[in-house]
mmCIF file of C-alpha atoms in Angstrom:
data_model
loop_
_atom_site.group_PDB
_atom_site.id
_atom_site.type_symbol
_atom_site.label_atom_id
_atom_site.label_comp_id
_atom_site.label_asym_id
_atom_site.label_seq_id
_atom_site.Cartn_x
_atom_site.Cartn_y
_atom_site.Cartn_z
ATOM 1 C CA MET A 1 0.301 0.057 -0.054
ATOM 2 C CA SER A 2 1.307 3.517 -0.821
ATOM 3 C CA VAL A 3 0.953 4.899 2.618
ATOM 4 C CA ASN A 4 3.476 7.491 1.988
ATOM 5 C CA LYS A 5 1.223 9.057 -1.079
ATOM 6 C CA ARG A 6 -0.137 12.159 0.423
ATOM 7 C CA ILE A 7 -3.513 13.424 -0.943
ATOM 8 C CA ALA A 8 -5.458 16.580 -0.368
ATOM 9 C CA LEU A 9 -9.092 17.245 -0.004
ATOM 10 C CA ILE A 10 -10.677 20.485 -0.382
ATOM 11 C CA THR A 11 -14.290 20.703 0.762
ATOM 12 C CA THR A 12 -16.410 23.384 2.617
ATOM 13 C CA TRP A 13 -18.149 20.217 4.379
ATOM 14 C CA TYR A 14 -16.525 18.466 7.404
ATOM 15 C CA PRO A 15 -17.347 18.378 10.996
ATOM 16 C CA PRO A 16 -17.952 19.611 13.094
ATOM 17 C CA ILE A 17 -20.773 21.057 10.545
ATOM 18 C CA THR A 18 -23.364 18.243 9.636
ATOM 19 C CA GLY A 19 -25.157 16.849 6.710
ATOM 20 C CA VAL A 20 -24.861 14.274 4.116
ATOM 21 C CA ALA A 21 -22.163 16.006 2.209
ATOM 22 C CA VAL A 22 -20.367 15.993 5.298
ATOM 23 C CA GLY A 23 -20.601 12.198 6.005
ATOM 24 C CA ARG A 24 -19.263 11.754 2.166
ATOM 25 C CA MET A 25 -16.101 14.030 3.169
ATOM 26 C CA TYR A 26 -15.594 12.714 6.523
ATOM 27 C CA ALA A 27 -15.409 8.964 4.917
ATOM 28 C CA PHE A 28 -13.075 10.123 2.320
ATOM 29 C CA ALA A 29 -11.135 11.052 4.574
ATOM 30 C CA ASN A 30 -11.195 8.357 7.237
ATOM 31 C CA TYR A 31 -10.981 5.756 4.562
ATOM 32 C CA LEU A 32 -8.840 7.159 2.778
ATOM 33 C CA SER A 33 -5.942 7.887 5.195
ATOM 34 C CA GLU A 34 -5.829 4.169 5.440
ATOM 35 C CA ASP A 35 -3.831 4.192 2.312
ATOM 36 C CA PHE A 36 -2.564 7.322 1.955
ATOM 37 C CA GLU A 37 -1.485 10.510 3.867
ATOM 38 C CA VAL A 38 -4.968 12.813 3.786
ATOM 39 C CA GLU A 39 -4.501 16.704 4.793
ATOM 40 C CA VAL A 40 -8.332 18.019 4.641
ATOM 41 C CA PHE A 41 -8.978 21.898 3.671
ATOM 42 C CA CYS A 42 -12.030 22.535 5.084
ATOM 43 C CA LEU A 43 -14.113 25.588 6.390
ATOM 44 C CA GLY A 44 -14.478 26.397 10.022
ATOM 45 C CA ASN A 45 -15.140 28.937 12.448
ATOM 46 C CA ARG A 46 -11.464 30.075 12.996
ATOM 47 C CA LYS A 47 -8.214 29.164 11.677
ATOM 48 C CA GLU A 48 -6.767 26.009 13.076
ATOM 49 C CA THR A 49 -4.988 22.837 12.113
ATOM 50 C CA ILE A 50 -5.728 19.175 13.956
ATOM 51 C CA ALA A 51 -3.920 16.196 13.528
ATOM 52 C CA LYS A 52 -6.881 13.924 14.046
ATOM 53 C CA SER A 53 -4.375 11.182 13.604
ATOM 54 C CA GLU A 54 -0.947 9.951 11.779
ATOM 55 C CA LYS A 55 -1.898 10.458 8.442
ATOM 56 C CA LEU A 56 -5.007 12.410 8.872
ATOM 57 C CA THR A 57 -4.637 16.173 9.092
ATOM 58 C CA VAL A 58 -7.542 18.646 9.147
ATOM 59 C CA HIS A 59 -6.862 22.478 8.463
ATOM 60 C CA TYR A 60 -10.091 24.780 9.228
ATOM 61 C CA LEU A 61 -9.813 28.206 7.300
ATOM 62 C CA ARG A 62 -12.440 30.859 7.821
ATOM 63 C CA THR A 63 -14.792 32.944 5.825
ATOM 64 C CA ASN A 64 -17.189 35.565 5.861
ATOM 65 C CA LYS A 65 -18.525 35.621 9.723
ATOM 66 C CA LEU A 66 -21.752 36.985 8.577
ATOM 67 C CA TYR A 67 -22.238 34.473 6.076
ATOM 68 C CA GLN A 68 -21.604 31.490 8.909
ATOM 69 C CA GLN A 69 -23.879 33.328 11.439
ATOM 70 C CA LEU A 70 -26.988 33.071 8.713
ATOM 71 C CA LYS A 71 -26.814 29.428 8.769
ATOM 72 C CA SER A 72 -29.966 27.852 8.934
ATOM 73 C CA ASN A 73 -30.641 26.154 12.314
ATOM 74 C CA GLN A 74 -32.962 23.534 13.578
ATOM 75 C CA LYS A 75 -34.165 25.117 16.330
ATOM 76 C CA ASP A 76 -35.357 28.337 14.496
ATOM 77 C CA PRO A 77 -38.903 29.287 14.576
ATOM 78 C CA LYS A 78 -40.502 29.226 10.752
ATOM 79 C CA ILE A 79 -40.645 33.050 10.470
ATOM 80 C CA ILE A 80 -36.767 33.114 11.812
ATOM 81 C CA HIS A 81 -35.524 29.935 9.267
ATOM 82 C CA ASN A 82 -37.686 32.303 6.564
ATOM 83 C CA PHE A 83 -35.600 35.407 7.254
ATOM 84 C CA LYS A 84 -32.194 33.828 7.530
ATOM 85 C CA THR A 85 -33.035 32.646 3.838
ATOM 86 C CA LEU A 86 -33.789 36.169 2.884
ATOM 87 C CA LEU A 87 -30.971 37.555 3.892
ATOM 88 C CA ARG A 88 -28.198 35.224 3.240
ATOM 89 C CA ILE A 89 -30.133 35.485 -0.635
ATOM 90 C CA LEU A 90 -29.646 39.321 0.044
ATOM 91 C CA LEU A 91 -25.710 38.832 0.991
ATOM 92 C CA LYS A 92 -25.164 36.505 -1.737
ATOM 93 C CA LYS A 93 -26.498 39.438 -4.269
ATOM 94 C CA ALA A 94 -24.969 42.268 -2.386
ATOM 95 C CA ILE A 95 -21.319 40.509 -1.483
ATOM 96 C CA LYS A 96 -20.754 38.588 -5.191
ATOM 97 C CA ASN A 97 -18.922 35.700 -3.123
ATOM 98 C CA PRO A 98 -19.384 35.246 0.590
ATOM 99 C CA LEU A 99 -16.524 32.294 0.580
ATOM 100 C CA LYS A 100 -14.262 34.413 -1.367
ATOM 101 C CA ASN A 101 -11.824 34.799 1.931
ATOM 102 C CA TRP A 102 -12.114 30.972 2.562
ATOM 103 C CA GLU A 103 -11.125 30.259 -1.052
ATOM 104 C CA ILE A 104 -7.733 32.930 -1.207
ATOM 105 C CA SER A 105 -6.881 31.350 2.514
ATOM 106 C CA THR A 106 -7.459 27.758 1.291
ATOM 107 C CA LEU A 107 -5.634 28.523 -1.866
ATOM 108 C CA LEU A 108 -2.557 29.673 0.477
ATOM 109 C CA LYS A 109 -2.441 27.106 2.492
ATOM 110 C CA LEU A 110 -2.354 24.092 0.065
ATOM 111 C CA GLN A 111 0.223 25.622 -1.742
ATOM 112 C CA THR A 112 2.472 26.527 0.960
ATOM 113 C CA ASP A 113 1.884 23.010 2.686
ATOM 114 C CA HIS A 114 2.503 22.073 -1.264
ATOM 115 C CA LYS A 115 5.831 22.999 -1.262
ATOM 116 C CA LYS A 116 6.918 22.003 2.092
ATOM 117 C CA LYS A 117 5.961 18.252 1.593
ATOM 118 C CA ALA A 118 4.510 17.663 -2.459
ATOM 119 C CA PHE A 119 1.047 16.383 -2.176
ATOM 120 C CA ASP A 120 0.911 13.398 -4.685
ATOM 121 C CA LEU A 121 -2.900 14.386 -5.916
ATOM 122 C CA ILE A 122 -5.562 16.520 -4.460
ATOM 123 C CA ILE A 123 -9.282 16.126 -4.562
ATOM 124 C CA SER A 124 -12.013 19.276 -4.537
ATOM 125 C CA SER A 125 -15.834 18.673 -3.740
ATOM 126 C CA PHE A 126 -18.660 20.691 -5.143
ATOM 127 C CA SER A 127 -20.702 22.235 -4.213
ATOM 128 C CA PRO A 128 -20.121 25.028 -3.462
ATOM 129 C CA GLU A 129 -17.947 26.176 -6.675
ATOM 130 C CA GLU A 130 -14.949 27.777 -4.812
ATOM 131 C CA ALA A 131 -13.809 24.247 -3.856
ATOM 132 C CA HIS A 132 -12.937 23.422 -7.315
ATOM 133 C CA LEU A 133 -11.734 27.099 -7.734
ATOM 134 C CA VAL A 134 -8.885 26.456 -5.335
ATOM 135 C CA ALA A 135 -8.402 23.193 -7.133
ATOM 136 C CA ILE A 136 -8.223 25.022 -10.713
ATOM 137 C CA TYR A 137 -6.068 27.595 -9.434
ATOM 138 C CA PHE A 138 -3.629 25.091 -7.663
ATOM 139 C CA LYS A 139 -3.526 23.060 -10.900
ATOM 140 C CA LYS A 140 -2.628 26.078 -12.978
ATOM 141 C CA THR A 141 0.666 26.686 -10.646
ATOM 142 C CA PHE A 142 1.184 23.038 -10.280
ATOM 143 C CA PRO A 143 0.150 21.675 -13.364
ATOM 144 C CA SER A 144 1.760 17.805 -12.490
ATOM 145 C CA VAL A 145 -0.202 17.246 -9.600
ATOM 146 C CA PRO A 146 -3.584 15.142 -10.589
ATOM 147 C CA TRP A 147 -6.736 16.126 -9.752
ATOM 148 C CA ILE A 148 -10.021 14.682 -9.040
ATOM 149 C CA ALA A 149 -13.060 16.553 -9.155
ATOM 150 C CA ASP A 150 -15.904 15.361 -6.739
ATOM 151 C CA MET A 151 -19.336 16.110 -7.853
ATOM 152 C CA ARG A 152 -22.120 15.587 -5.384
ATOM 153 C CA ASP A 153 -24.598 16.845 -7.848
ATOM 154 C CA GLU A 154 -25.002 18.347 -11.258
ATOM 155 C CA MET A 155 -23.262 21.734 -11.898
ATOM 156 C CA ALA A 156 -24.664 23.491 -14.971
ATOM 157 C CA THR A 157 -27.000 21.000 -15.708
ATOM 158 C CA ASN A 158 -28.995 21.743 -12.562
ATOM 159 C CA PRO A 159 -32.676 22.835 -13.622
ATOM 160 C CA TYR A 160 -32.945 25.580 -10.818
ATOM 161 C CA LEU A 161 -30.343 28.147 -12.054
ATOM 162 C CA ASP A 162 -30.567 31.170 -13.107
ATOM 163 C CA LEU A 163 -29.081 32.415 -16.194
ATOM 164 C CA LEU A 164 -26.254 34.329 -14.446
ATOM 165 C CA THR A 165 -25.197 31.233 -12.020
ATOM 166 C CA LYS A 166 -25.604 28.538 -15.136
ATOM 167 C CA ASN A 167 -23.362 30.508 -17.607
ATOM 168 C CA ARG A 168 -20.511 30.602 -14.790
ATOM 169 C CA LEU A 169 -20.677 27.209 -13.718
ATOM 170 C CA ILE A 170 -20.460 26.773 -17.519
ATOM 171 C CA ASN A 171 -17.370 28.436 -17.586
ATOM 172 C CA ILE A 172 -16.068 26.578 -14.473
ATOM 173 C CA GLU A 173 -16.756 22.524 -16.028
ATOM 174 C CA LYS A 174 -14.560 24.478 -19.264
ATOM 175 C CA GLU A 175 -11.858 24.677 -16.763
ATOM 176 C CA ILE A 176 -12.488 21.660 -15.026
ATOM 177 C CA ASN A 177 -12.414 19.464 -18.321
ATOM 178 C CA LYS A 178 -8.879 21.629 -19.204
ATOM 179 C CA TYR A 179 -7.329 20.532 -16.022
ATOM 180 C CA ALA A 180 -8.909 17.641 -14.112
ATOM 181 C CA ASN A 181 -7.198 14.152 -14.902
ATOM 182 C CA GLY A 182 -10.492 11.886 -12.783
ATOM 183 C CA LEU A 183 -14.187 12.873 -11.883
ATOM 184 C CA ILE A 184 -16.064 10.964 -9.846
ATOM 185 C CA THR A 185 -19.990 11.525 -8.768
ATOM 186 C CA VAL A 186 -22.709 9.912 -6.685
ATOM 187 C CA SER A 187 -24.768 8.092 -9.277
ATOM 188 C CA GLU A 188 -24.524 6.720 -12.863
ATOM 189 C CA PRO A 189 -26.796 9.214 -15.212
ATOM 190 C CA ILE A 190 -25.102 12.142 -13.568
ATOM 191 C CA LEU A 191 -21.976 10.523 -14.123
ATOM 192 C CA LEU A 192 -22.917 9.798 -17.865
ATOM 193 C CA ASP A 193 -23.782 13.468 -18.191
ATOM 194 C CA PHE A 194 -20.725 14.406 -17.093
ATOM 195 C CA GLN A 195 -18.772 11.825 -19.475
ATOM 196 C CA LYS A 196 -20.846 13.851 -22.417
ATOM 197 C CA SER A 197 -19.485 17.184 -21.468
ATOM 198 C CA MET A 198 -16.181 16.537 -20.197
ATOM 199 C CA PRO A 199 -14.276 14.436 -22.707
ATOM 200 C CA LYS A 200 -10.904 15.362 -22.364
ATOM 201 C CA ILE A 201 -11.172 13.678 -18.164
ATOM 202 C CA ALA A 202 -9.229 10.638 -18.303
ATOM 203 C CA PHE A 203 -10.977 8.681 -15.368
ATOM 204 C CA PHE A 204 -14.419 8.656 -14.108
ATOM 205 C CA GLU A 205 -15.918 6.460 -11.109
ATOM 206 C CA GLU A 206 -19.142 6.220 -9.664
ATOM 207 C CA ILE A 207 -18.628 6.724 -6.050
ATOM 208 C CA ARG A 208 -21.903 6.346 -3.997
ATOM 209 C CA ASN A 209 -22.800 7.657 -0.845
ATOM 210 C CA GLY A 210 -23.908 5.006 1.733
ATOM 211 C CA PHE A 211 -24.116 4.127 5.345
ATOM 212 C CA ASP A 212 -21.031 4.390 7.776
ATOM 213 C CA HIS A 213 -21.286 2.367 10.993
ATOM 214 C CA SER A 214 -20.899 -0.832 12.076
ATOM 215 C CA TYR A 215 -24.584 -1.751 13.963
ATOM 216 C CA ALA A 216 -25.441 -5.130 13.030
ATOM 217 C CA PHE A 217 -29.416 -4.844 13.583
ATOM 218 C CA GLU A 218 -31.502 -7.998 13.737
ATOM 219 C CA GLN A 219 -34.966 -8.210 13.051
ATOM 220 C CA GLU A 220 -37.643 -8.297 15.293
ATOM 221 C CA ASP A 221 -39.487 -11.473 15.741
ATOM 222 C CA LYS A 222 -42.723 -9.462 16.445
ATOM 223 C CA LYS A 223 -43.667 -5.839 17.472
ATOM 224 C CA ILE A 224 -44.761 -4.963 20.865
ATOM 225 C CA ASP A 225 -47.567 -2.456 20.196
ATOM 226 C CA ASN A 226 -49.863 -2.057 17.672
ATOM 227 C CA VAL A 227 -48.537 1.721 16.723
ATOM 228 C CA LEU A 228 -46.960 2.065 13.213
ATOM 229 C CA LYS A 229 -44.148 4.713 13.512
ATOM 230 C CA PHE A 230 -43.036 6.524 10.684
ATOM 231 C CA GLY A 231 -39.435 8.116 10.969
ATOM 232 C CA TYR A 232 -38.427 10.898 8.733
ATOM 233 C CA PHE A 233 -34.614 11.931 9.092
ATOM 234 C CA GLY A 234 -33.235 14.986 7.379
ATOM 235 C CA SER A 235 -34.265 18.551 6.295
ATOM 236 C CA PHE A 236 -36.840 19.854 4.323
ATOM 237 C CA TYR A 237 -36.243 22.404 1.052
ATOM 238 C CA GLY A 238 -38.107 23.799 -1.983
ATOM 239 C CA THR A 239 -40.749 21.405 -3.222
ATOM 240 C CA ARG A 240 -39.152 18.534 -1.347
ATOM 241 C CA LYS A 241 -41.589 18.216 1.909
ATOM 242 C CA PRO A 242 -44.085 16.024 3.299
ATOM 243 C CA ASP A 243 -47.302 18.008 2.356
ATOM 244 C CA ASN A 244 -48.416 15.109 0.019
ATOM 245 C CA PHE A 245 -48.000 12.472 2.719
ATOM 246 C CA LEU A 246 -49.310 14.120 5.683
ATOM 247 C CA LEU A 247 -52.427 15.222 3.080
ATOM 248 C CA ALA A 248 -52.562 11.318 2.222
ATOM 249 C CA ILE A 249 -52.169 9.883 5.616
ATOM 250 C CA GLU A 250 -54.954 12.659 6.876
ATOM 251 C CA ASN A 251 -57.432 11.395 4.518
ATOM 252 C CA PHE A 252 -56.562 7.783 5.343
ATOM 253 C CA HIS A 253 -56.624 8.314 9.097
ATOM 254 C CA TYR A 254 -60.220 9.872 8.486
ATOM 255 C CA ILE A 255 -61.373 6.838 6.647
ATOM 256 C CA ASN A 256 -59.733 4.466 9.282
ATOM 257 C CA PRO A 257 -59.927 6.049 12.478
ATOM 258 C CA LYS A 258 -59.146 3.128 14.588
ATOM 259 C CA PHE A 259 -55.497 3.165 12.637
ATOM 260 C CA ILE A 260 -52.919 4.161 14.983
ATOM 261 C CA PHE A 261 -49.582 5.683 14.127
ATOM 262 C CA GLU A 262 -47.118 8.355 14.760
ATOM 263 C CA ILE A 263 -45.001 10.284 12.590
ATOM 264 C CA HIS A 264 -41.470 11.277 14.051
ATOM 265 C CA ILE A 265 -39.385 13.902 12.130
ATOM 266 C CA TYR A 266 -35.610 14.613 13.082
ATOM 267 C CA GLY A 267 -33.505 17.495 11.967
ATOM 268 C CA ALA A 268 -35.893 19.153 9.531
ATOM 269 C CA HIS A 269 -36.358 22.898 10.008
ATOM 270 C CA ASN A 270 -39.840 24.681 10.282
ATOM 271 C CA ASN A 271 -40.635 25.409 6.522
ATOM 272 C CA TYR A 272 -43.438 22.836 6.488
ATOM 273 C CA LYS A 273 -47.354 22.621 7.833
ATOM 274 C CA ILE A 274 -48.696 20.286 9.761
ATOM 275 C CA PRO A 275 -52.250 19.622 9.065
ATOM 276 C CA ASN A 276 -54.449 20.158 12.547
ATOM 277 C CA SER A 277 -55.874 16.926 12.598
ATOM 278 C CA LEU A 278 -52.440 15.519 12.934
ATOM 279 C CA LYS A 279 -51.097 17.843 15.490
ATOM 280 C CA ASN A 280 -51.076 15.052 18.188
ATOM 281 C CA LYS A 281 -49.268 12.464 15.787
ATOM 282 C CA VAL A 282 -46.509 14.284 13.991
ATOM 283 C CA PHE A 283 -43.747 14.799 16.753
ATOM 284 C CA LYS A 284 -40.541 17.148 15.634
ATOM 285 C CA HIS A 285 -37.135 16.374 17.199
ATOM 286 C CA LEU A 286 -33.780 18.324 16.646
ATOM 287 C CA GLY A 287 -31.065 16.529 14.691
ATOM 288 C CA LEU A 288 -29.217 13.864 16.255
ATOM 289 C CA PRO A 289 -25.499 12.711 16.009
ATOM 290 C CA TYR A 290 -24.935 9.996 13.579
ATOM 291 C CA LEU A 291 -25.093 6.925 15.173
ATOM 292 C CA LYS A 292 -27.957 8.091 17.677
ATOM 293 C CA ALA A 293 -29.681 8.737 14.283
ATOM 294 C CA ILE A 294 -28.899 5.328 13.150
ATOM 295 C CA GLU A 295 -30.495 3.712 16.288
ATOM 296 C CA GLU A 296 -33.457 5.903 15.899
ATOM 297 C CA MET A 297 -34.052 4.588 12.221
ATOM 298 C CA ASN A 298 -33.842 1.500 13.966
ATOM 299 C CA LYS A 299 -36.902 1.904 16.329
ATOM 300 C CA MET A 300 -39.530 3.219 13.257
ATOM 301 C CA ASP A 301 -41.445 0.716 11.782
ATOM 302 C CA VAL A 302 -40.995 2.874 8.234
ATOM 303 C CA ASN A 303 -38.774 5.220 7.153
ATOM 304 C CA LEU A 304 -40.056 8.043 4.990
ATOM 305 C CA LEU A 305 -37.802 9.616 1.844
ATOM 306 C CA PHE A 306 -39.524 12.352 0.009
ATOM 307 C CA HIS A 307 -37.853 13.789 -3.655
ATOM 308 C CA PRO A 308 -40.406 15.425 -6.281
ATOM 309 C CA ARG A 309 -39.959 14.128 -10.085
ATOM 310 C CA SER A 310 -38.186 16.499 -12.007
ATOM 311 C CA ILE A 311 -35.997 16.454 -15.031
ATOM 312 C CA GLN A 312 -33.168 15.531 -13.132
ATOM 313 C CA LYS A 313 -32.169 12.097 -12.879
ATOM 314 C CA GLY A 314 -29.573 10.196 -10.461
ATOM 315 C CA VAL A 315 -31.029 11.434 -7.434
ATOM 316 C CA PHE A 316 -30.428 8.694 -4.716
ATOM 317 C CA SER A 317 -32.407 11.370 -2.201
ATOM 318 C CA GLY A 318 -31.066 11.868 1.775
ATOM 319 C CA LYS A 319 -30.833 9.044 4.140
ATOM 320 C CA ILE A 320 -31.635 6.204 1.742
ATOM 321 C CA PHE A 321 -28.336 4.172 2.728
ATOM 322 C CA ASP A 322 -28.964 4.752 6.267
ATOM 323 C CA TYR A 323 -32.399 3.284 5.935
ATOM 324 C CA ILE A 324 -31.398 0.514 4.037
ATOM 325 C CA SER A 325 -28.793 -0.102 6.862
ATOM 326 C CA VAL A 326 -31.051 -0.360 9.713
ATOM 327 C CA LYS A 327 -33.532 -2.881 8.469
ATOM 328 C CA LYS A 328 -36.246 -1.459 8.516
ATOM 329 C CA PRO A 329 -38.939 -0.426 5.243
ATOM 330 C CA ILE A 330 -38.680 2.509 3.376
ATOM 331 C CA PHE A 331 -41.573 4.277 2.077
ATOM 332 C CA ALA A 332 -40.233 6.771 -0.669
ATOM 333 C CA LEU A 333 -42.469 9.113 -2.082
ATOM 334 C CA VAL A 334 -39.987 9.900 -5.268
ATOM 335 C CA ASP A 335 -39.658 9.869 -9.195
ATOM 336 C CA LYS A 336 -40.407 6.156 -9.659
ATOM 337 C CA ASP A 337 -37.809 6.501 -12.938
ATOM 338 C CA ASP A 338 -34.791 7.307 -10.813
ATOM 339 C CA VAL A 339 -32.365 5.503 -9.046
ATOM 340 C CA ALA A 340 -34.017 5.635 -5.532
ATOM 341 C CA ALA A 341 -36.842 4.025 -6.535
ATOM 342 C CA LYS A 342 -34.876 1.142 -8.555
ATOM 343 C CA LEU A 343 -32.853 0.855 -5.806
ATOM 344 C CA ILE A 344 -35.657 0.008 -3.370
ATOM 345 C CA ARG A 345 -36.993 -2.092 -6.219
ATOM 346 C CA ASP A 346 -33.966 -3.789 -6.492
ATOM 347 C CA LEU A 347 -33.624 -4.924 -2.641
ATOM 348 C CA ASN A 348 -36.893 -5.255 -1.954
ATOM 349 C CA CYS A 349 -36.664 -3.002 0.971
ATOM 350 C CA GLY A 350 -39.456 -0.683 0.892
ATOM 351 C CA TYR A 351 -42.606 0.550 -1.100
ATOM 352 C CA VAL A 352 -42.450 3.505 -3.642
ATOM 353 C CA ALA A 353 -45.266 6.013 -4.572
ATOM 354 C CA GLU A 354 -44.720 8.628 -6.961
ATOM 355 C CA PHE A 355 -44.412 12.207 -4.883
ATOM 356 C CA ASP A 356 -47.405 13.713 -5.849
ATOM 357 C CA ASP A 357 -49.907 10.709 -6.489
ATOM 358 C CA LEU A 358 -52.257 10.844 -3.986
ATOM 359 C CA ILE A 359 -54.142 7.933 -5.176
ATOM 360 C CA GLU A 360 -51.166 5.928 -5.371
ATOM 361 C CA ILE A 361 -49.902 6.874 -1.676
ATOM 362 C CA LYS A 362 -53.233 5.860 -0.573
ATOM 363 C CA GLU A 363 -52.540 2.396 -2.015
ATOM 364 C CA LYS A 364 -49.178 2.025 -0.879
ATOM 365 C CA LEU A 365 -50.298 2.840 2.693
ATOM 366 C CA ASP A 366 -52.959 0.093 2.479
ATOM 367 C CA GLU A 367 -50.077 -2.401 1.662
ATOM 368 C CA ILE A 368 -47.816 -1.166 4.166
ATOM 369 C CA ILE A 369 -50.673 -1.359 6.890
ATOM 370 C CA SER A 370 -51.615 -4.573 5.903
ATOM 371 C CA ASP A 371 -47.788 -6.053 5.826
ATOM 372 C CA PHE A 372 -47.542 -4.409 9.290
ATOM 373 C CA LYS A 373 -50.660 -6.213 10.733
ATOM 374 C CA ASN A 374 -49.669 -9.293 9.201
ATOM 375 C CA HIS A 375 -45.969 -9.079 10.443
ATOM 376 C CA ILE A 376 -44.228 -8.902 7.082
ATOM 377 C CA VAL A 377 -41.069 -6.597 6.890
ATOM 378 C CA ARG A 378 -39.919 -5.759 3.842
ATOM 379 C CA ILE A 379 -36.032 -5.443 3.868
ATOM 380 C CA ALA A 380 -32.661 -5.799 1.984
ATOM 381 C CA GLU A 381 -30.588 -9.339 2.555
ATOM 382 C CA GLN A 382 -27.672 -8.612 4.860
ATOM 383 C CA GLU A 383 -24.621 -9.572 1.922
ATOM 384 C CA ASP A 384 -26.990 -6.726 -0.269
ATOM 385 C CA ILE A 385 -26.712 -3.984 2.672
ATOM 386 C CA LYS A 386 -22.925 -4.510 3.143
ATOM 387 C CA LYS A 387 -22.227 -3.618 -0.009
ATOM 388 C CA LEU A 388 -23.597 -0.018 0.601
ATOM 389 C CA HIS A 389 -21.091 0.756 3.459
ATOM 390 C CA ARG A 390 -19.049 3.657 2.759
ATOM 391 C CA ARG A 391 -15.858 2.031 3.054
ATOM 392 C CA ASN A 392 -16.596 -0.325 -0.084
ATOM 393 C CA SER A 393 -17.433 3.056 -2.118
ATOM 394 C CA VAL A 394 -13.927 4.924 -0.613
ATOM 395 C CA LEU A 395 -12.320 1.482 -1.681
ATOM 396 C CA ARG A 396 -13.446 2.136 -5.298
ATOM 397 C CA LEU A 397 -11.974 5.705 -4.970
ATOM 398 C CA THR A 398 -8.670 4.171 -3.759
ATOM 399 C CA LYS A 399 -7.915 1.920 -6.565
ATOM 400 C CA MET A 400 -8.772 4.874 -9.296
ATOM 401 C CA ILE A 401 -6.234 7.369 -7.047
ATOM 402 C CA HIS A 402 -3.422 4.367 -7.501
ATOM 403 C CA LYS A 403 -4.458 4.159 -11.279
ATOM 404 C CA ILE A 404 -4.195 8.605 -11.657
ATOM 405 C CA ILE A 405 -0.970 8.263 -9.852
ATOM 406 C CA SER A 406 0.833 5.639 -10.990
ATOM 407 C CA LYS A 407 -0.081 7.019 -14.650
#
């Protein structure tokens, strides 16, 4: 193993910040450091360097302080959440690039460390775009150092972009195509799009997200009580809200008043409405540390996934891999033609309904309740679950790195 090879990971998403993107970056750093010396260049409240282990060092660099303070907080009431969102939009208009200070500081630190002890490869992760900009500027100065661009999402092909942002990202994509040696992303449809738009890049690989724990949950023989518990773990934004599910279950309960259920929502901001008739059925909880969230997912009877249909393809949606790992069925209100729905069908680990089809949602609720009463639990096979661990995804990245640096 090439333990002496050095990797720089450039990202704004790293603990103690939380989120799906953080999980991806943390796994990259953690598992890559088993084969390489890894230095992470990330966003922090203050400038500091922390040695996490003999082969993993994290450099925290600051950005605009006001931008940091305006980040959403789960404890914020709905009016405060909306106000912060508005202020962030206004700030972005007033300050062309609120992460510019971080970009400059990160590039300087990266270049300085490289001159002291050279990196064998760099990885940058989008979004935001500033991580890739650091990598582009670094490559212009040190063109012999290989670069892998990590794309958690589309860039310029995102259908929700305004024209100005789209054009800016198109120009950045041209630079990535020119300077990057490899590109990775979370799903095959997104990867294929990048392969078409970036033909100069030599190496491509699908590096999915996954679960990142070692719990081995056993399937319950029989549920103790008759309360059907639905769980949701994560955030709501844009049109990705639980409105259709709540409406469907409200109607279902009206027709079937003896149906006993609870809905537990963990970590979502106060940007959605709960019907009055469900006020005593829906329980809001603060976000949990990752391992604690995993434990709570396992206590649910069905875990919920929401993602509306769009022209975007390749969206696995939030916590799907964690949900699969805890051996509880998933009820996915998603695009039935996309990767999340396909994975659930392939592993037979839940129920899929079109996000906005109330009739189909009701039909799936009937199925769920029937299975619940008959003690039928749709979960993936253990061997299929093991394949979804983040370590296995990073192992593919490790092999890709060895190919690039040995070329």
